Structure formats: structure tokens, C-alpha cells
Amino acid sequence: MSHAAEAVQSSFTPINRAGQAVSVPASAKSGAAPKRDHLSALQAIGSIAHFARNATIFSEGDDANYFYRVVSGAVRLCKLMGDGRRQIADFLLPDDFFGFEWLKTYSLTAEALTDVVVVRYSRSRLDRLGEARHDVQESLMGALSRDLWAAQNHVVMLGRQSAKERLVSFILALVERVGAKNGDALELPMSRQDIADYLGLTIETVCRTISELKRARYIDVPNRSQITVRNIDALRDIADGEF
Amino acid sequence: MSHAAEAVQSSFTPINRAGQAVSVPASAKSGAAPKRDHLSALQAIGSIAHFARNATIFSEGDDANYFYRVVSGAVRLCKLMGDGRRQIADFLLPDDFFGFEWLKTYSLTAEALTDVVVVRYSRSRLDRLGEARHDVQESLMGALSRDLWAAQNHVVMLGRQSAKERLVSFILALVERVGAKNGDALELPMSRQDIADYLGLTIETVCRTISELKRARYIDVPNRSQITVRNIDALRDIADGEF
DNA sequence: CGTTGCTTTGATGCCCGTCAATGATTGTGG
DNA sequence: CCACAATCATTGACGGGCATCAAAGCAACG
């Protein structure tokens, strides 16, 4: 989807769409390889796996034997500090890739937010495929780049935005992700605590800020797993520090 | 701001300055490339450039025409919000690479912290080199991965650590970077404001926290650009939330 | 229906930001 | 080399935003 590139400038979109099927212009010049798309090439070495809600898909420090793509459901990537503090790095939705590591071990923990179906690619096969096929290699590089881009925006959010700005940025990222318009409802597969751990806040601050946005008629909250956006333009102003 | 201070060293031909030493096969694409290490391969396409303190090396949004390596001096990478708030993503020291982008434009601004010398690689040549040579491609992936890893740790720091923990983590990162021991002095090429903008704090909080660490005898501050570490183990405890 | 887990709201306090003044260091021109 | 200005760093006083502690609502499930 186009927005991934365009949204770069103004809005700090925290959600990362790792590894979407983005057009990869670079391989166009080669022309020598048989005309096959790199996603099909990946298909050939993937297998399906299921995880129940709250199951751990892999833990930080585990051998990074697999690379994943979400088919359905949602996943969170997080880091745990020694004393139990938790920071969520990313939420993954269908078609997002995750678990690609340069090092031998995972640098994050992946957990199922909901029951989830994933495609799993063995790392050794992926590496071999990458060596053989330049487009696959570049597609992996693109996934890495998108993750880095998302992490850098996340850093700005946590370092320099207020609680309200962070929550609004988070909502706007979901809006962009699904192409929502005023009046549309957003699905929130994650809990308030997950949102808090993503935004570097407490659950109470997240709740209070949601209530505040509701009182101000920017959003509605029909139930705990949905938010209806009422005034996206006003939200954009808030995210950019206009209020 | 001050006059642009870019100066490309003209006494060297920017194109082929390393050609003096190494025999470079004219067409790198030829299948049977001689065994050569990827750094030398990079050398062949790099040229030297100088920037004065506070000069802008490139700005967010500029066409990403070059990829850089620090030779001497130090560089900061930062993002600016519309209202002037600044977040520093990274500080770069000699041998660090920066400015590698997947997108067409830079996602960060790079500024010279001190007078700085860099090697500059043209992106188009780098791309061609990457297509031809797998080791170069992988070395670029490695650089990306390290950046991502650093950004993820930065996220945890900003999201879940206190001011004291952040400052201590920052000091410890410098300690690791130069392999300092108790009693060694660390060079701080950046200002207090830069440190604050890296840690997501204000300059006053940074100063107060430095003073606190000094009072507690964990560090000494002989002058504004040096910190002497007195008790690294105690600092490690603080960074992990032990105090 | 009661239990369980999650969410929301309220009361209170503290960490850190803001505002302000002073001190230290660097740079500049006489 | 000194005088002065400009910049940067430090410290203090104060307040606000968010965390903490506590309790009450609410939905899912046996």
C-alpha cells in the first residue's frame, strides 16, 4: 500500500508494516533471472503454523531459526527488562513479516496477541535463496529498512512527544494502516496494557487519554476493542503538536 | 546558520583514489571476480570530504546520493519536529557508517559535531557494487541490522528508563565503545543539549543527573568535554534498575 | 451468577520540565 | 594580552504531567 512511503514526512506512524509486498524497483535492471516474483519464491519454502492467544512464538535470545509472516491474527514484538518492565517494539498485522535477524539469535520476543496463523520460513533455506536470488535479498533488505524507519519514528515519539501526542500518533498509524475515514471503526487487537507498553506510558494514562479524546469528540469507543475515528484532521494536528 | 563548510579534497581524484594501491579489474561484474575483501572493494569507490563543526552533511528529505563513513571527528543524526523539538537518533564516531538508505531520500539529518573527515561513496556505484558482489551486499545488511538493533535499544531506554538510568546507559555505551576501564576518561564530543536530545530529556535534567553521579563518586567531570568513570560496576547496576 | 481479568476513574505524589539567575568557557576585537 | 561578548553549563525555585496507589465498573466464562 502506498501510504507507507508517503506518511514518512509529517505523521509519526508507529506501526511498522514489515515486509509488505512493496514494489522493488532495483531488481528491474537485472532482467536475466527467470521472471518470477520474489513472493512466490518465498512461498515455495514456507510452511503454516498456528499459535494460540498469548503463546510465545519465539523469545529474545532464542536461535533465530525461522522468519515469519502473519497470515491472520496479530503479534506483538517486545523486550523485557530484568525487573519486569516491558517495552513493545511493534505490533504486526496480516502480511507483516517478522523474525528476520542478522545475528544468530532473536533480539526481541514475539507473542501472539490473538490466535494467529503464520507462514514460517526456515532461515537456512532463506539464506540459500537469498544467495541465489537477488530480488529476495533485496526484499529482505527492504524489510529491514522499514523496521529501522519505524524504530526511528518510535524513538522520536518516545523521546519528544507527550502522552496525548503518542496516543494520537498510534491511532493515526492504525488509520493509515487500514485506510480508515472519518466514521470508520478501528480494530484494536491489543490490550490497554499493550498500548501502554508500546507508548512508554502506564495503562492509567492510556485510559485517561482515550477518555479525554472521547470527551473532545475526536473519537468514539463503542467497546474495548474498537475505536471510531470522528475527526482525523484534528487528530493530525494534535499529533504534530498543534494542541 | 553558518556558511556551508563542505570541502571536497580536490587534490585527490574523487573517483579512483584507491586505484593507486590495488589492481581493480575494470568490470566488476565479470563472473570470476578475484578474491578481495569487501572493505577494499568499497575503498575503490570512495572519496574524502571535510565538514566544519556544526555543518550539515545532509538533511532529512534530501536525495540520498551518498553513503558515508567517519574517518575522524564525530557526527550526530537527528530528526526535527515541526515545532522545533529535536530528537537525536545516534552519535557516530570514527569508522561508523551512516547515510545508507533504502528509500530515495535521507530519513535523518546528519550534522558535524566537530570538524569531521568522512569517506563518501556514491549510492549508484554502491548499488552496482552490491549487485555484483554478495559480500558487499551482506556488509550493508550488517550495517542496517546494527542500526536497527541500536534503535530498538534506544526505544527501550526512552520508553522505560528513568533519567538517571538513561544517562548511565549512555555513559556505559561510551565505555564499551572505547573499552574504557575504571579511572579512564571518556571524550564527549557532543554538548549537554545534544545529550539531552539523545536521551529525550532537558539539558537541565542532564546537568543535574551528571552532578548527582559526581556527588555519588561514580564519575568525575574534569571539564565539560570529559567524564572519568570511577565505578563501572556500580554504573551497570544503576543502568539495570538496581537503584 | 459469581468469578476472573480487564478497564476506567479518582486521589495523591514525585520526577522531570520550565523559568530564571549565576558561573564557567570560548571566541573576538582593540 | 586583556576586555568584552557570546555561548554553554550549572544550580535553584516552582509547577505540571504522568506514575502510583486504590477502588469501582464491566464484560466474558465457568
PDB file of N, CA and C in Angstrom, chain B residues 127-191:
ATOM      1  N   ASP B 127      25.259   0.741  -5.256  1.00  0.00           N
ATOM      2  CA  ASP B 127      24.220  -0.198  -5.658  1.00  0.00           C
ATOM      3  C   ASP B 127      24.757  -1.183  -6.690  1.00  0.00           C
ATOM      4  N   ARG B 128      25.518  -0.642  -7.627  1.00  0.00           N
ATOM      5  CA  ARG B 128      26.053  -1.535  -8.654  1.00  0.00           C
ATOM      6  C   ARG B 128      27.019  -2.541  -8.041  1.00  0.00           C
ATOM      7  N   LEU B 129      27.829  -2.035  -7.115  1.00  0.00           N
ATOM      8  CA  LEU B 129      28.765  -2.917  -6.438  1.00  0.00           C
ATOM      9  C   LEU B 129      28.007  -3.988  -5.658  1.00  0.00           C
ATOM     10  N   GLY B 130      26.919  -3.583  -5.017  1.00  0.00           N
ATOM     11  CA  GLY B 130      26.145  -4.527  -4.229  1.00  0.00           C
ATOM     12  C   GLY B 130      25.532  -5.618  -5.091  1.00  0.00           C
ATOM     13  N   GLU B 131      25.113  -5.241  -6.279  1.00  0.00           N
ATOM     14  CA  GLU B 131      24.528  -6.241  -7.157  1.00  0.00           C
ATOM     15  C   GLU B 131      25.561  -7.252  -7.602  1.00  0.00           C
ATOM     16  N   ALA B 132      26.756  -6.765  -7.813  1.00  0.00           N
ATOM     17  CA  ALA B 132      27.797  -7.648  -8.325  1.00  0.00           C
ATOM     18  C   ALA B 132      28.410  -8.493  -7.206  1.00  0.00           C
ATOM     19  N   ARG B 133      28.521  -7.908  -6.047  1.00  0.00           N
ATOM     20  CA  ARG B 133      29.295  -8.598  -5.012  1.00  0.00           C
ATOM     21  C   ARG B 133      28.447  -8.883  -3.792  1.00  0.00           C
ATOM     22  N   HIS B 134      28.311 -10.146  -3.536  1.00  0.00           N
ATOM     23  CA  HIS B 134      27.479 -10.578  -2.440  1.00  0.00           C
ATOM     24  C   HIS B 134      28.014 -10.140  -1.086  1.00  0.00           C
ATOM     25  N   ASP B 135      29.318 -10.107  -0.950  1.00  0.00           N
ATOM     26  CA  ASP B 135      29.870  -9.743   0.358  1.00  0.00           C
ATOM     27  C   ASP B 135      29.600  -8.279   0.677  1.00  0.00           C
ATOM     28  N   VAL B 136      29.598  -7.432  -0.356  1.00  0.00           N
ATOM     29  CA  VAL B 136      29.285  -6.021  -0.125  1.00  0.00           C
ATOM     30  C   VAL B 136      27.834  -5.882   0.320  1.00  0.00           C
ATOM     31  N   GLN B 137      26.975  -6.571  -0.389  1.00  0.00           N
ATOM     32  CA  GLN B 137      25.558  -6.564  -0.038  1.00  0.00           C
ATOM     33  C   GLN B 137      25.360  -6.980   1.419  1.00  0.00           C
ATOM     34  N   GLU B 138      26.038  -8.029   1.807  1.00  0.00           N
ATOM     35  CA  GLU B 138      25.869  -8.532   3.173  1.00  0.00           C
ATOM     36  C   GLU B 138      26.444  -7.579   4.199  1.00  0.00           C
ATOM     37  N   SER B 139      27.502  -6.915   3.823  1.00  0.00           N
ATOM     38  CA  SER B 139      28.078  -5.954   4.749  1.00  0.00           C
ATOM     39  C   SER B 139      27.129  -4.780   4.956  1.00  0.00           C
ATOM     40  N   LEU B 140      26.406  -4.413   3.908  1.00  0.00           N
ATOM     41  CA  LEU B 140      25.402  -3.362   4.048  1.00  0.00           C
ATOM     42  C   LEU B 140      24.239  -3.826   4.930  1.00  0.00           C
ATOM     43  N   MET B 141      23.832  -5.072   4.734  1.00  0.00           N
ATOM     44  CA  MET B 141      22.797  -5.639   5.594  1.00  0.00           C
ATOM     45  C   MET B 141      23.236  -5.626   7.042  1.00  0.00           C
ATOM     46  N   GLY B 142      24.485  -5.959   7.258  1.00  0.00           N
ATOM     47  CA  GLY B 142      25.002  -5.954   8.621  1.00  0.00           C
ATOM     48  C   GLY B 142      24.937  -4.571   9.238  1.00  0.00           C
ATOM     49  N   ALA B 143      25.267  -3.561   8.443  1.00  0.00           N
ATOM     50  CA  ALA B 143      25.208  -2.187   8.942  1.00  0.00           C
ATOM     51  C   ALA B 143      23.767  -1.816   9.292  1.00  0.00           C
ATOM     52  N   LEU B 144      22.844  -2.170   8.401  1.00  0.00           N
ATOM     53  CA  LEU B 144      21.429  -1.916   8.667  1.00  0.00           C
ATOM     54  C   LEU B 144      20.988  -2.596   9.952  1.00  0.00           C
ATOM     55  N   SER B 145      21.396  -3.849  10.110  1.00  0.00           N
ATOM     56  CA  SER B 145      20.974  -4.619  11.281  1.00  0.00           C
ATOM     57  C   SER B 145      21.491  -4.011  12.564  1.00  0.00           C
ATOM     58  N   ARG B 146      22.722  -3.553  12.523  1.00  0.00           N
ATOM     59  CA  ARG B 146      23.268  -2.913  13.727  1.00  0.00           C
ATOM     60  C   ARG B 146      22.489  -1.647  14.065  1.00  0.00           C
ATOM     61  N   ASP B 147      22.147  -0.886  13.045  1.00  0.00           N
ATOM     62  CA  ASP B 147      21.358   0.327  13.283  1.00  0.00           C
ATOM     63  C   ASP B 147      20.001  -0.019  13.888  1.00  0.00           C
ATOM     64  N   LEU B 148      19.387  -1.063  13.348  1.00  0.00           N
ATOM     65  CA  LEU B 148      18.077  -1.467  13.863  1.00  0.00           C
ATOM     66  C   LEU B 148      18.196  -1.909  15.307  1.00  0.00           C
ATOM     67  N   TRP B 149      19.208  -2.686  15.596  1.00  0.00           N
ATOM     68  CA  TRP B 149      19.433  -3.169  16.954  1.00  0.00           C
ATOM     69  C   TRP B 149      19.626  -1.983  17.900  1.00  0.00           C
ATOM     70  N   ALA B 150      20.398  -1.016  17.479  1.00  0.00           N
ATOM     71  CA  ALA B 150      20.638   0.165  18.312  1.00  0.00           C
ATOM     72  C   ALA B 150      19.348   0.948  18.514  1.00  0.00           C
ATOM     73  N   ALA B 151      18.570   1.093  17.461  1.00  0.00           N
ATOM     74  CA  ALA B 151      17.325   1.848  17.564  1.00  0.00           C
ATOM     75  C   ALA B 151      16.361   1.150  18.516  1.00  0.00           C
ATOM     76  N   GLN B 152      16.327  -0.170  18.483  1.00  0.00           N
ATOM     77  CA  GLN B 152      15.422  -0.898  19.375  1.00  0.00           C
ATOM     78  C   GLN B 152      15.828  -0.713  20.836  1.00  0.00           C
ATOM     79  N   ASN B 153      17.117  -0.717  21.098  1.00  0.00           N
ATOM     80  CA  ASN B 153      17.569  -0.454  22.462  1.00  0.00           C
ATOM     81  C   ASN B 153      17.257   0.977  22.881  1.00  0.00           C
ATOM     82  N   HIS B 154      17.382   1.877  21.937  1.00  0.00           N
ATOM     83  CA  HIS B 154      17.054   3.273  22.188  1.00  0.00           C
ATOM     84  C   HIS B 154      15.579   3.397  22.583  1.00  0.00           C
ATOM     85  N   VAL B 155      14.731   2.657  21.901  1.00  0.00           N
ATOM     86  CA  VAL B 155      13.296   2.673  22.204  1.00  0.00           C
ATOM     87  C   VAL B 155      13.045   2.217  23.641  1.00  0.00           C
ATOM     88  N   VAL B 156      13.710   1.161  24.044  1.00  0.00           N
ATOM     89  CA  VAL B 156      13.530   0.676  25.416  1.00  0.00           C
ATOM     90  C   VAL B 156      13.980   1.739  26.407  1.00  0.00           C
ATOM     91  N   MET B 157      15.115   2.346  26.101  1.00  0.00           N
ATOM     92  CA  MET B 157      15.646   3.364  27.001  1.00  0.00           C
ATOM     93  C   MET B 157      14.654   4.515  27.166  1.00  0.00           C
ATOM     94  N   LEU B 158      14.144   5.020  26.037  1.00  0.00           N
ATOM     95  CA  LEU B 158      13.251   6.177  26.099  1.00  0.00           C
ATOM     96  C   LEU B 158      11.882   5.807  26.653  1.00  0.00           C
ATOM     97  N   GLY B 159      11.474   4.573  26.404  1.00  0.00           N
ATOM     98  CA  GLY B 159      10.142   4.195  26.849  1.00  0.00           C
ATOM     99  C   GLY B 159      10.073   3.795  28.301  1.00  0.00           C
ATOM    100  N   ARG B 160      11.147   3.216  28.825  1.00  0.00           N
ATOM    101  CA  ARG B 160      11.031   2.555  30.119  1.00  0.00           C
ATOM    102  C   ARG B 160      12.126   2.854  31.124  1.00  0.00           C
ATOM    103  N   GLN B 161      13.051   3.759  30.814  1.00  0.00           N
ATOM    104  CA  GLN B 161      14.095   4.049  31.798  1.00  0.00           C
ATOM    105  C   GLN B 161      13.962   5.465  32.358  1.00  0.00           C
ATOM    106  N   SER B 162      14.385   5.614  33.605  1.00  0.00           N
ATOM    107  CA  SER B 162      14.378   6.923  34.254  1.00  0.00           C
ATOM    108  C   SER B 162      15.526   7.774  33.718  1.00  0.00           C
ATOM    109  N   ALA B 163      15.508   9.047  34.084  1.00  0.00           N
ATOM    110  CA  ALA B 163      16.563   9.949  33.624  1.00  0.00           C
ATOM    111  C   ALA B 163      17.940   9.430  34.035  1.00  0.00           C
ATOM    112  N   LYS B 164      18.066   9.001  35.267  1.00  0.00           N
ATOM    113  CA  LYS B 164      19.368   8.531  35.737  1.00  0.00           C
ATOM    114  C   LYS B 164      19.800   7.279  34.977  1.00  0.00           C
ATOM    115  N   GLU B 165      18.866   6.369  34.787  1.00  0.00           N
ATOM    116  CA  GLU B 165      19.184   5.148  34.045  1.00  0.00           C
ATOM    117  C   GLU B 165      19.613   5.468  32.608  1.00  0.00           C
ATOM    118  N   ARG B 166      18.931   6.433  31.999  1.00  0.00           N
ATOM    119  CA  ARG B 166      19.275   6.789  30.619  1.00  0.00           C
ATOM    120  C   ARG B 166      20.683   7.361  30.540  1.00  0.00           C
ATOM    121  N   LEU B 167      20.989   8.279  31.429  1.00  0.00           N
ATOM    122  CA  LEU B 167      22.302   8.900  31.373  1.00  0.00           C
ATOM    123  C   LEU B 167      23.393   7.859  31.630  1.00  0.00           C
ATOM    124  N   VAL B 168      23.159   6.992  32.592  1.00  0.00           N
ATOM    125  CA  VAL B 168      24.153   5.963  32.896  1.00  0.00           C
ATOM    126  C   VAL B 168      24.304   5.001  31.720  1.00  0.00           C
ATOM    127  N   SER B 169      23.190   4.638  31.096  1.00  0.00           N
ATOM    128  CA  SER B 169      23.274   3.778  29.918  1.00  0.00           C
ATOM    129  C   SER B 169      24.103   4.436  28.822  1.00  0.00           C
ATOM    130  N   PHE B 170      23.897   5.716  28.674  1.00  0.00           N
ATOM    131  CA  PHE B 170      24.650   6.469  27.670  1.00  0.00           C
ATOM    132  C   PHE B 170      26.151   6.435  27.975  1.00  0.00           C
ATOM    133  N   ILE B 171      26.488   6.687  29.223  1.00  0.00           N
ATOM    134  CA  ILE B 171      27.896   6.652  29.622  1.00  0.00           C
ATOM    135  C   ILE B 171      28.478   5.248  29.408  1.00  0.00           C
ATOM    136  N   LEU B 172      27.716   4.241  29.788  1.00  0.00           N
ATOM    137  CA  LEU B 172      28.205   2.867  29.643  1.00  0.00           C
ATOM    138  C   LEU B 172      28.399   2.500  28.176  1.00  0.00           C
ATOM    139  N   ALA B 173      27.538   3.013  27.321  1.00  0.00           N
ATOM    140  CA  ALA B 173      27.705   2.741  25.896  1.00  0.00           C
ATOM    141  C   ALA B 173      29.038   3.308  25.413  1.00  0.00           C
ATOM    142  N   LEU B 174      29.394   4.494  25.895  1.00  0.00           N
ATOM    143  CA  LEU B 174      30.684   5.082  25.533  1.00  0.00           C
ATOM    144  C   LEU B 174      31.825   4.238  26.107  1.00  0.00           C
ATOM    145  N   VAL B 175      31.636   3.775  27.329  1.00  0.00           N
ATOM    146  CA  VAL B 175      32.647   2.932  27.960  1.00  0.00           C
ATOM    147  C   VAL B 175      32.923   1.700  27.097  1.00  0.00           C
ATOM    148  N   GLU B 176      31.853   1.038  26.669  1.00  0.00           N
ATOM    149  CA  GLU B 176      32.021  -0.151  25.827  1.00  0.00           C
ATOM    150  C   GLU B 176      32.665   0.234  24.500  1.00  0.00           C
ATOM    151  N   ARG B 177      32.203   1.349  23.953  1.00  0.00           N
ATOM    152  CA  ARG B 177      32.677   1.778  22.643  1.00  0.00           C
ATOM    153  C   ARG B 177      34.194   1.919  22.593  1.00  0.00           C
ATOM    154  N   VAL B 178      34.774   2.463  23.659  1.00  0.00           N
ATOM    155  CA  VAL B 178      36.219   2.694  23.642  1.00  0.00           C
ATOM    156  C   VAL B 178      36.965   1.711  24.554  1.00  0.00           C
ATOM    157  N   GLY B 179      36.225   0.789  25.172  1.00  0.00           N
ATOM    158  CA  GLY B 179      36.875  -0.176  26.045  1.00  0.00           C
ATOM    159  C   GLY B 179      37.514   0.458  27.272  1.00  0.00           C
ATOM    160  N   ALA B 180      36.833   1.446  27.847  1.00  0.00           N
ATOM    161  CA  ALA B 180      37.380   2.157  28.997  1.00  0.00           C
ATOM    162  C   ALA B 180      37.323   1.317  30.269  1.00  0.00           C
ATOM    163  N   LYS B 181      38.283   1.576  31.152  1.00  0.00           N
ATOM    164  CA  LYS B 181      38.330   0.930  32.471  1.00  0.00           C
ATOM    165  C   LYS B 181      38.126   1.983  33.554  1.00  0.00           C
ATOM    166  N   ASN B 182      37.901   1.533  34.777  1.00  0.00           N
ATOM    167  CA  ASN B 182      37.787   2.473  35.894  1.00  0.00           C
ATOM    168  C   ASN B 182      38.987   3.411  35.919  1.00  0.00           C
ATOM    169  N   GLY B 183      38.715   4.685  36.024  1.00  0.00           N
ATOM    170  CA  GLY B 183      39.784   5.669  36.042  1.00  0.00           C
ATOM    171  C   GLY B 183      40.042   6.305  34.691  1.00  0.00           C
ATOM    172  N   ASP B 184      39.536   5.692  33.635  1.00  0.00           N
ATOM    173  CA  ASP B 184      39.743   6.249  32.293  1.00  0.00           C
ATOM    174  C   ASP B 184      38.792   7.421  32.049  1.00  0.00           C
ATOM    175  N   ALA B 185      39.248   8.328  31.192  1.00  0.00           N
ATOM    176  CA  ALA B 185      38.420   9.481  30.839  1.00  0.00           C
ATOM    177  C   ALA B 185      37.745   9.236  29.486  1.00  0.00           C
ATOM    178  N   LEU B 186      36.471   9.565  29.409  1.00  0.00           N
ATOM    179  CA  LEU B 186      35.732   9.475  28.154  1.00  0.00           C
ATOM    180  C   LEU B 186      35.680  10.847  27.506  1.00  0.00           C
ATOM    181  N   GLU B 187      35.867  10.867  26.204  1.00  0.00           N
ATOM    182  CA  GLU B 187      35.712  12.110  25.457  1.00  0.00           C
ATOM    183  C   GLU B 187      34.242  12.299  25.087  1.00  0.00           C
ATOM    184  N   LEU B 188      33.710  13.483  25.317  1.00  0.00           N
ATOM    185  CA  LEU B 188      32.335  13.782  24.926  1.00  0.00           C
ATOM    186  C   LEU B 188      32.349  14.856  23.847  1.00  0.00           C
ATOM    187  N   PRO B 189      32.324  14.450  22.596  1.00  0.00           N
ATOM    188  CA  PRO B 189      32.362  15.455  21.534  1.00  0.00           C
ATOM    189  C   PRO B 189      31.070  16.254  21.426  1.00  0.00           C
ATOM    190  N   MET B 190      30.014  15.794  22.087  1.00  0.00           N
ATOM    191  CA  MET B 190      28.717  16.463  21.959  1.00  0.00           C
ATOM    192  C   MET B 190      28.425  17.345  23.174  1.00  0.00           C
ATOM    193  N   SER B 191      27.563  18.323  22.972  1.00  0.00           N
ATOM    194  CA  SER B 191      27.188  19.242  24.046  1.00  0.00           C
ATOM    195  C   SER B 191      26.165  18.596  24.976  1.00  0.00           C
TER     196      SER B 191
END
